[in-house]
PDB file of C-alpha atoms in Angstrom:
ATOM      1  CA  MET A  10      -0.405  -0.181  -0.125  1.00  0.00           C
ATOM      2  CA  ASP A  11       1.240   3.055  -0.838  1.00  0.00           C
ATOM      3  CA  ALA A  12       1.968   5.925   1.660  1.00  0.00           C
ATOM      4  CA  PRO A  13      -0.242   8.715   2.755  1.00  0.00           C
ATOM      5  CA  VAL A  14       1.282  12.126   0.314  1.00  0.00           C
ATOM      6  CA  HIS A  15       1.179  15.337   2.625  1.00  0.00           C
ATOM      7  CA  PHE A  16       1.535  18.403   0.805  1.00  0.00           C
ATOM      8  CA  PHE A  17       2.952  21.535   2.752  1.00  0.00           C
ATOM      9  CA  GLY A  18       2.645  25.466   1.876  1.00  0.00           C
ATOM     10  CA  PRO A  19       0.126  27.431   0.089  1.00  0.00           C
ATOM     11  CA  LEU A  20      -2.944  26.276  -1.635  1.00  0.00           C
ATOM     12  CA  ARG A  21      -2.387  26.043  -5.710  1.00  0.00           C
ATOM     13  CA  CYS A  22      -5.303  26.543  -8.217  1.00  0.00           C
ATOM     14  CA  LEU A  23      -4.405  24.298 -10.983  1.00  0.00           C
ATOM     15  CA  GLU A  24      -6.309  26.426 -13.550  1.00  0.00           C
ATOM     16  CA  CYS A  25      -5.162  29.489 -12.929  1.00  0.00           C
ATOM     17  CA  GLY A  26      -2.298  29.898 -10.297  1.00  0.00           C
ATOM     18  CA  ALA A  27      -3.209  31.066  -7.908  1.00  0.00           C
ATOM     19  CA  SER A  28      -1.421  31.141  -3.952  1.00  0.00           C
ATOM     20  CA  HIS A  29      -3.748  31.346  -1.329  1.00  0.00           C
ATOM     21  CA  PRO A  30      -1.439  31.245   2.380  1.00  0.00           C
ATOM     22  CA  VAL A  31      -2.802  28.157   5.034  1.00  0.00           C
ATOM     23  CA  ALA A  32      -1.747  29.963   7.957  1.00  0.00           C
ATOM     24  CA  GLU A  33      -2.937  28.896  12.227  1.00  0.00           C
ATOM     25  CA  GLY A  34      -4.708  25.985  10.407  1.00  0.00           C
ATOM     26  CA  VAL A  35      -7.119  28.576   7.961  1.00  0.00           C
ATOM     27  CA  ALA A  36      -7.192  28.273   4.485  1.00  0.00           C
ATOM     28  CA  ASP A  37      -7.275  32.110   3.140  1.00  0.00           C
ATOM     29  CA  LEU A  38      -8.885  32.284   0.139  1.00  0.00           C
ATOM     30  CA  VAL A  39     -10.008  35.813   0.163  1.00  0.00           C
ATOM     31  CA  VAL A  40      -8.411  37.802  -2.584  1.00  0.00           C
ATOM     32  CA  ASP A  41     -10.478  41.127  -2.690  1.00  0.00           C
ATOM     33  CA  PRO A  42     -12.984  41.056  -0.228  1.00  0.00           C
ATOM     34  CA  ALA A  43     -15.673  43.158  -0.479  1.00  0.00           C
ATOM     35  CA  ALA A  44     -16.853  46.290   1.516  1.00  0.00           C
ATOM     36  CA  SER A  45     -18.662  44.637   4.903  1.00  0.00           C
ATOM     37  CA  GLY A  46     -21.065  46.382   6.882  1.00  0.00           C
ATOM     38  CA  PRO A  47     -20.864  47.463  11.225  1.00  0.00           C
ATOM     39  CA  LEU A  48     -21.500  43.840  12.211  1.00  0.00           C
ATOM     40  CA  GLN A  49     -19.571  42.431  10.065  1.00  0.00           C
ATOM     41  CA  ARG A  50     -16.753  44.286  10.691  1.00  0.00           C
ATOM     42  CA  GLY A  51     -17.825  43.699  14.167  1.00  0.00           C
ATOM     43  CA  MET A  52     -16.861  39.999  14.375  1.00  0.00           C
ATOM     44  CA  GLU A  53     -13.204  40.718  13.057  1.00  0.00           C
ATOM     45  CA  GLN A  54     -12.204  41.814  16.674  1.00  0.00           C
ATOM     46  CA  ARG A  55     -10.205  39.075  18.649  1.00  0.00           C
ATOM     47  CA  TRP A  56     -12.415  39.802  21.926  1.00  0.00           C
ATOM     48  CA  VAL A  57     -15.880  39.267  20.035  1.00  0.00           C
ATOM     49  CA  ALA A  58     -14.071  36.231  18.763  1.00  0.00           C
ATOM     50  CA  ARG A  59     -13.280  34.421  21.886  1.00  0.00           C
ATOM     51  CA  SER A  60     -16.476  35.778  23.965  1.00  0.00           C
ATOM     52  CA  TYR A  61     -18.656  34.967  20.674  1.00  0.00           C
ATOM     53  CA  GLU A  62     -20.380  31.318  21.456  1.00  0.00           C
ATOM     54  CA  ARG A  63     -20.762  32.172  25.693  1.00  0.00           C
ATOM     55  CA  TYR A  64     -22.062  35.973  25.095  1.00  0.00           C
ATOM     56  CA  MET A  65     -21.719  37.318  21.775  1.00  0.00           C
ATOM     57  CA  ARG A  66     -23.863  34.579  19.620  1.00  0.00           C
ATOM     58  CA  PRO A  67     -27.009  34.619  22.237  1.00  0.00           C
ATOM     59  CA  VAL A  68     -27.264  38.560  22.513  1.00  0.00           C
ATOM     60  CA  LEU A  69     -27.099  38.524  18.746  1.00  0.00           C
ATOM     61  CA  GLN A  70     -29.785  35.728  17.791  1.00  0.00           C
ATOM     62  CA  ARG A  71     -31.851  37.417  21.419  1.00  0.00           C
ATOM     63  CA  ALA A  72     -32.200  40.749  19.492  1.00  0.00           C
ATOM     64  CA  LEU A  73     -32.985  39.583  16.235  1.00  0.00           C
ATOM     65  CA  THR A  74     -35.293  36.577  16.817  1.00  0.00           C
ATOM     66  CA  ARG A  75     -36.639  37.667  20.546  1.00  0.00           C
ATOM     67  CA  GLN A  76     -36.819  33.772  21.729  1.00  0.00           C
ATOM     68  CA  PRO A  77     -33.870  31.669  20.793  1.00  0.00           C
ATOM     69  CA  LEU A  78     -33.596  28.215  21.235  1.00  0.00           C
ATOM     70  CA  ASP A  79     -31.451  26.858  23.336  1.00  0.00           C
ATOM     71  CA  GLY A  80     -28.101  24.721  21.826  1.00  0.00           C
ATOM     72  CA  ASP A  81     -29.631  21.835  22.078  1.00  0.00           C
ATOM     73  CA  SER A  82     -32.926  21.933  20.510  1.00  0.00           C
ATOM     74  CA  GLU A  83     -30.974  24.633  17.605  1.00  0.00           C
ATOM     75  CA  PHE A  84     -28.797  21.439  17.174  1.00  0.00           C
ATOM     76  CA  LEU A  85     -31.731  18.613  17.047  1.00  0.00           C
ATOM     77  CA  LEU A  86     -33.158  20.841  14.472  1.00  0.00           C
ATOM     78  CA  TYR A  87     -30.408  21.276  11.605  1.00  0.00           C
ATOM     79  CA  ARG A  88     -29.316  17.601  12.736  1.00  0.00           C
ATOM     80  CA  SER A  89     -32.562  16.305  11.377  1.00  0.00           C
ATOM     81  CA  LEU A  90     -33.086  18.935   8.200  1.00  0.00           C
ATOM     82  CA  LEU A  91     -29.767  17.770   7.430  1.00  0.00           C
ATOM     83  CA  GLY A  92     -30.497  14.011   7.408  1.00  0.00           C
ATOM     84  CA  THR A  93     -27.576  12.018   6.442  1.00  0.00           C
ATOM     85  CA  PRO A  94     -24.676  13.667   3.749  1.00  0.00           C
ATOM     86  CA  ALA A  95     -23.411  11.033   1.696  1.00  0.00           C
ATOM     87  CA  ALA A  96     -20.815  13.835   0.520  1.00  0.00           C
ATOM     88  CA  PRO A  97     -18.985  16.617   2.869  1.00  0.00           C
ATOM     89  CA  VAL A  98     -20.544  18.981   4.840  1.00  0.00           C
ATOM     90  CA  LEU A  99     -19.773  22.529   4.424  1.00  0.00           C
ATOM     91  CA  ASP A 100     -21.363  25.162   7.606  1.00  0.00           C
ATOM     92  CA  VAL A 101     -21.177  28.173   5.463  1.00  0.00           C
ATOM     93  CA  GLY A 102     -20.715  31.119   8.275  1.00  0.00           C
ATOM     94  CA  CYS A 103     -19.568  29.302  10.601  1.00  0.00           C
ATOM     95  CA  GLY A 104     -18.464  31.662  12.889  1.00  0.00           C
ATOM     96  CA  THR A 105     -16.071  30.331  15.991  1.00  0.00           C
ATOM     97  CA  GLY A 106     -17.866  26.341  14.379  1.00  0.00           C
ATOM     98  CA  LEU A 107     -19.674  25.281  17.076  1.00  0.00           C
ATOM     99  CA  LEU A 108     -22.153  23.508  14.991  1.00  0.00           C
ATOM    100  CA  ALA A 109     -19.244  22.474  12.573  1.00  0.00           C
ATOM    101  CA  ARG A 110     -18.080  20.980  16.020  1.00  0.00           C
ATOM    102  CA  ARG A 111     -20.967  19.254  16.940  1.00  0.00           C
ATOM    103  CA  LEU A 112     -21.593  17.683  13.344  1.00  0.00           C
ATOM    104  CA  ALA A 113     -18.307  16.299  13.452  1.00  0.00           C
ATOM    105  CA  ARG A 114     -18.502  14.386  16.770  1.00  0.00           C
ATOM    106  CA  GLU A 115     -21.909  12.683  14.713  1.00  0.00           C
ATOM    107  CA  PRO A 116     -21.221   9.168  14.018  1.00  0.00           C
ATOM    108  CA  ASP A 117     -20.676   8.105  10.287  1.00  0.00           C
ATOM    109  CA  MET A 118     -20.986  12.047  10.131  1.00  0.00           C
ATOM    110  CA  ALA A 119     -19.247  12.969   6.792  1.00  0.00           C
ATOM    111  CA  PRO A 120     -16.038  15.118   6.610  1.00  0.00           C
ATOM    112  CA  VAL A 121     -16.869  18.835   8.125  1.00  0.00           C
ATOM    113  CA  ALA A 122     -15.403  21.630   6.516  1.00  0.00           C
ATOM    114  CA  ALA A 123     -16.323  25.550   8.017  1.00  0.00           C
ATOM    115  CA  MET A 124     -15.800  28.586   6.312  1.00  0.00           C
ATOM    116  CA  ASP A 125     -16.246  32.060   7.305  1.00  0.00           C
ATOM    117  CA  LEU A 126     -15.148  35.982   6.645  1.00  0.00           C
ATOM    118  CA  SER A 127     -14.142  36.514   9.399  1.00  0.00           C
ATOM    119  CA  ARG A 128     -10.649  35.321  10.773  1.00  0.00           C
ATOM    120  CA  ALA A 129     -10.008  35.898  14.042  1.00  0.00           C
ATOM    121  CA  MET A 130     -13.996  33.638  14.440  1.00  0.00           C
ATOM    122  CA  LEU A 131     -12.450  31.438  12.322  1.00  0.00           C
ATOM    123  CA  GLU A 132      -8.548  31.416  14.088  1.00  0.00           C
ATOM    124  CA  GLU A 133     -10.885  30.649  17.830  1.00  0.00           C
ATOM    125  CA  GLY A 134     -12.738  28.072  15.841  1.00  0.00           C
ATOM    126  CA  VAL A 135      -9.642  26.252  14.988  1.00  0.00           C
ATOM    127  CA  ALA A 136      -8.352  26.672  19.124  1.00  0.00           C
ATOM    128  CA  GLN A 137     -12.028  25.059  19.941  1.00  0.00           C
ATOM    129  CA  ALA A 138     -12.050  22.104  17.089  1.00  0.00           C
ATOM    130  CA  ARG A 139      -8.288  21.222  18.690  1.00  0.00           C
ATOM    131  CA  GLU A 140      -9.227  21.555  22.028  1.00  0.00           C
ATOM    132  CA  ALA A 141     -12.181  19.096  21.272  1.00  0.00           C
ATOM    133  CA  GLY A 142     -10.421  16.996  19.770  1.00  0.00           C
ATOM    134  CA  VAL A 143     -12.439  17.072  16.649  1.00  0.00           C
ATOM    135  CA  GLY A 144     -11.885  17.338  13.072  1.00  0.00           C
ATOM    136  CA  VAL A 145     -13.038  20.341  10.949  1.00  0.00           C
ATOM    137  CA  ASP A 146     -11.168  21.926   8.108  1.00  0.00           C
ATOM    138  CA  PHE A 147     -11.429  26.064   8.022  1.00  0.00           C
ATOM    139  CA  LEU A 148     -11.141  28.065   5.051  1.00  0.00           C
ATOM    140  CA  ARG A 149     -11.903  31.273   4.623  1.00  0.00           C
ATOM    141  CA  ALA A 150     -13.746  32.865   1.942  1.00  0.00           C
ATOM    142  CA  GLU A 151     -16.356  35.174   1.077  1.00  0.00           C
ATOM    143  CA  ALA A 152     -19.706  34.105   0.390  1.00  0.00           C
ATOM    144  CA  PRO A 153     -22.100  34.582  -1.889  1.00  0.00           C
ATOM    145  CA  TYR A 154     -19.094  32.101  -3.590  1.00  0.00           C
ATOM    146  CA  LEU A 155     -17.935  28.967  -2.605  1.00  0.00           C
ATOM    147  CA  PRO A 156     -14.562  27.437  -3.146  1.00  0.00           C
ATOM    148  CA  PHE A 157     -15.548  24.396  -4.084  1.00  0.00           C
ATOM    149  CA  GLN A 158     -15.596  22.104  -7.331  1.00  0.00           C
ATOM    150  CA  ASP A 159     -19.137  21.246  -9.127  1.00  0.00           C
ATOM    151  CA  GLY A 160     -21.178  18.232  -7.178  1.00  0.00           C
ATOM    152  CA  THR A 161     -18.931  17.704  -4.192  1.00  0.00           C
ATOM    153  CA  LEU A 162     -20.524  18.428  -0.787  1.00  0.00           C
ATOM    154  CA  GLY A 163     -23.425  16.178   0.302  1.00  0.00           C
ATOM    155  CA  ALA A 164     -25.570  19.154   2.334  1.00  0.00           C
ATOM    156  CA  VAL A 165     -24.245  23.427   2.767  1.00  0.00           C
ATOM    157  CA  LEU A 166     -25.601  24.519   6.297  1.00  0.00           C
ATOM    158  CA  MET A 167     -25.790  28.086   6.815  1.00  0.00           C
ATOM    159  CA  SER A 168     -27.249  28.652   9.932  1.00  0.00           C
ATOM    160  CA  ASP A 169     -27.657  32.838  11.205  1.00  0.00           C
ATOM    161  CA  ALA A 170     -25.402  33.331   8.295  1.00  0.00           C
ATOM    162  CA  LEU A 171     -28.533  33.954   5.458  1.00  0.00           C
ATOM    163  CA  PRO A 172     -29.145  37.155   6.650  1.00  0.00           C
ATOM    164  CA  PHE A 173     -25.422  38.969   5.948  1.00  0.00           C
ATOM    165  CA  VAL A 174     -25.763  38.004   1.853  1.00  0.00           C
ATOM    166  CA  ALA A 175     -27.179  40.545   0.211  1.00  0.00           C
ATOM    167  CA  ASP A 176     -27.149  38.503  -3.290  1.00  0.00           C
ATOM    168  CA  LEU A 177     -29.265  35.484  -2.620  1.00  0.00           C
ATOM    169  CA  SER A 178     -29.840  34.596  -5.981  1.00  0.00           C
ATOM    170  CA  ARG A 179     -26.324  34.209  -6.549  1.00  0.00           C
ATOM    171  CA  MET A 180     -25.640  32.604  -2.682  1.00  0.00           C
ATOM    172  CA  LEU A 181     -28.190  29.568  -3.912  1.00  0.00           C
ATOM    173  CA  LEU A 182     -27.068  29.337  -7.205  1.00  0.00           C
ATOM    174  CA  GLU A 183     -23.648  28.509  -5.451  1.00  0.00           C
ATOM    175  CA  VAL A 184     -24.982  26.078  -3.349  1.00  0.00           C
ATOM    176  CA  HIS A 185     -26.624  24.208  -5.742  1.00  0.00           C
ATOM    177  CA  ARG A 186     -23.782  24.138  -7.903  1.00  0.00           C
ATOM    178  CA  VAL A 187     -21.674  22.062  -5.569  1.00  0.00           C
ATOM    179  CA  LEU A 188     -24.109  20.175  -4.473  1.00  0.00           C
ATOM    180  CA  ARG A 189     -24.388  16.779  -5.167  1.00  0.00           C
ATOM    181  CA  PRO A 190     -27.863  15.317  -6.721  1.00  0.00           C
ATOM    182  CA  GLY A 191     -29.948  14.858  -3.412  1.00  0.00           C
ATOM    183  CA  GLY A 192     -27.815  17.089  -1.632  1.00  0.00           C
ATOM    184  CA  ARG A 193     -29.167  19.571   1.372  1.00  0.00           C
ATOM    185  CA  TRP A 194     -29.544  23.389   2.206  1.00  0.00           C
ATOM    186  CA  VAL A 195     -29.925  24.522   5.339  1.00  0.00           C
ATOM    187  CA  ALA A 196     -30.654  27.458   6.646  1.00  0.00           C
ATOM    188  CA  SER A 197     -31.904  29.975   9.030  1.00  0.00           C
ATOM    189  CA  THR A 198     -33.282  33.975   8.845  1.00  0.00           C
ATOM    190  CA  TYR A 199     -35.149  36.187  10.475  1.00  0.00           C
ATOM    191  CA  ALA A 200     -38.721  38.214   9.452  1.00  0.00           C
ATOM    192  CA  PRO A 201     -37.833  41.432   7.553  1.00  0.00           C
ATOM    193  CA  PRO A 202     -38.726  43.779  10.765  1.00  0.00           C
ATOM    194  CA  LYS A 203     -40.915  46.676   9.942  1.00  0.00           C
ATOM    195  CA  ALA A 204     -39.631  50.576   9.330  1.00  0.00           C
ATOM    196  CA  PRO A 205     -38.439  52.078  10.483  1.00  0.00           C
ATOM    197  CA  ARG A 206     -36.031  48.925  12.157  1.00  0.00           C
ATOM    198  CA  ALA A 207     -35.822  47.684   8.418  1.00  0.00           C
ATOM    199  CA  LEU A 208     -33.620  50.795   7.842  1.00  0.00           C
ATOM    200  CA  LEU A 209     -31.210  50.016  10.784  1.00  0.00           C
ATOM    201  CA  HIS A 210     -30.969  46.515  10.403  1.00  0.00           C
ATOM    202  CA  ARG A 211     -30.254  47.085   5.960  1.00  0.00           C
ATOM    203  CA  GLY A 212     -27.898  49.805   7.874  1.00  0.00           C
ATOM    204  CA  VAL A 213     -25.330  46.948   9.670  1.00  0.00           C
ATOM    205  CA  GLY A 214     -25.460  44.924   7.003  1.00  0.00           C
ATOM    206  CA  LEU A 215     -28.307  42.343   7.567  1.00  0.00           C
ATOM    207  CA  HIS A 216     -30.731  41.356   4.732  1.00  0.00           C
ATOM    208  CA  PRO A 217     -34.047  39.273   6.526  1.00  0.00           C
ATOM    209  CA  ARG A 218     -35.947  37.087   4.514  1.00  0.00           C
ATOM    210  CA  GLY A 219     -39.568  35.936   4.585  1.00  0.00           C
ATOM    211  CA  GLU A 220     -40.682  32.352   3.624  1.00  0.00           C
ATOM    212  CA  ALA A 221     -42.056  33.357   0.302  1.00  0.00           C
ATOM    213  CA  GLU A 222     -39.130  34.845  -1.128  1.00  0.00           C
ATOM    214  CA  LEU A 223     -36.978  31.977  -0.113  1.00  0.00           C
ATOM    215  CA  ARG A 224     -39.272  29.865  -2.111  1.00  0.00           C
ATOM    216  CA  ARG A 225     -39.591  31.726  -5.040  1.00  0.00           C
ATOM    217  CA  GLU A 226     -35.965  31.998  -4.961  1.00  0.00           C
ATOM    218  CA  ALA A 227     -34.749  28.638  -3.962  1.00  0.00           C
ATOM    219  CA  ALA A 228     -36.989  27.061  -6.674  1.00  0.00           C
ATOM    220  CA  ALA A 229     -35.281  29.755  -9.190  1.00  0.00           C
ATOM    221  CA  ALA A 230     -31.829  28.763  -8.354  1.00  0.00           C
ATOM    222  CA  GLY A 231     -32.880  24.661  -9.582  1.00  0.00           C
ATOM    223  CA  PHE A 232     -34.086  23.694  -5.711  1.00  0.00           C
ATOM    224  CA  VAL A 233     -36.710  21.152  -5.067  1.00  0.00           C
ATOM    225  CA  ARG A 234     -38.869  19.797  -1.651  1.00  0.00           C
ATOM    226  CA  PHE A 235     -38.738  23.538   0.169  1.00  0.00           C
ATOM    227  CA  GLU A 236     -39.704  22.953   3.671  1.00  0.00           C
ATOM    228  CA  ARG A 237     -39.258  25.614   6.500  1.00  0.00           C
ATOM    229  CA  VAL A 238     -39.933  25.142  10.410  1.00  0.00           C
ATOM    230  CA  SER A 239     -41.435  28.426  10.980  1.00  0.00           C
ATOM    231  CA  LEU A 240     -40.633  29.789  14.949  1.00  0.00           C
ATOM    232  CA  PRO A 241     -41.984  33.815  14.426  1.00  0.00           C
ATOM    233  CA  PRO A 242     -39.429  35.828  13.425  1.00  0.00           C
ATOM    234  CA  LEU A 243     -37.245  32.455  13.141  1.00  0.00           C
ATOM    235  CA  LEU A 244     -37.619  31.138  10.243  1.00  0.00           C
ATOM    236  CA  VAL A 245     -35.343  27.628   8.949  1.00  0.00           C
ATOM    237  CA  VAL A 246     -35.458  26.112   5.755  1.00  0.00           C
ATOM    238  CA  LYS A 247     -34.157  22.991   3.848  1.00  0.00           C
ATOM    239  CA  ALA A 248     -34.334  22.195   0.015  1.00  0.00           C
ATOM    240  CA  GLU A 249     -32.617  19.955  -2.180  1.00  0.00           C
ATOM    241  CA  LYS A 250     -30.792  19.445  -4.759  1.00  0.00           C
ATOM    242  CA  GLY A 251     -33.026  17.006  -7.385  1.00  0.00           C
ATOM    243  CA  SER A 252     -31.752  14.931  -9.899  1.00  0.00           C
ATOM    244  CA  ALA A 253     -32.402  15.745 -14.056  1.00  0.00           C
ATOM    245  CA  GLU A 254     -35.764  14.026 -13.327  1.00  0.00           C
ATOM    246  CA  THR A 255     -37.210  14.799 -10.480  1.00  0.00           C
ATOM    247  CA  PRO A 256     -39.929  17.757 -11.128  1.00  0.00           C
ATOM    248  CA  ARG A 257     -40.083  21.020  -8.888  1.00  0.00           C
TER     249      ARG A 257
END
C-alpha cells in the first residue's frame, strides 16, 4: 500500500495558478474582500471571537429572533433537516464553528468543513476544535462564492448566516452548484421587521427574508422539496438539489 502524500505550504489553484496561504490552521481563499457592514466588521475583533459562543451569539440571536432556541434544540433541528449527507458538509458563516464541531462528533458523519470571512472567528474556531479533539477543516472565503467544485458536497448549512448575504440569488446558485443530487441546503433567517427597524437592520449589513422570497429564489436556483420550520420571527428552511428527472 502506498504511503499517504502530505502537502505543505500554500494552496495553489491548478487552473489559474493562484496561491492562497494557510496559517494557524486556516486556508485563506479571500483575494479582494468586498466592503462589509458594521456588524461584520465587529466580528473581526478578537475579543468578540473569544466571547462569541458564550455571550455574543446568544445576545445577537435574542436581539434578532426574540426567543432563540436553546443550544441542544437548535442543533437537533439542524441535524434532523440535514439528514444523512453522503458527501462532505459545509458550514457557511460558521463563526467559531460551534455547530461544525457538534456535527463532526456525530457517528458516521461525512467530513465537515467550516467557512467564514472573519479571520478572528476562524482562528478561535481552530483552537476550539483542537481542544475538543474533533476534525473540522476551516477556510476563509467570502459568500456568496463557494470555493468547491461542482457536485462535491452532501449538504450546506447556513445557521444564522443567511441575513448577512446581500445577493440571495447568487448564493443559492452557488449552493446548488456545489451540491450533489439529493444534497440539502439548510439555513435560518428571521422575518423582515417593519420600518423604521428595517432601515436600521439594512444599515448594519443585515438582509432578513420571508418565506415567500426564500421559496421563490430556491425554486429559481433549481431546488426542490422546499420545507420550512416557522418559529416567528425565526425561520428555518430546507431544500434539496434534485436529479435531472426530479420535477420542481
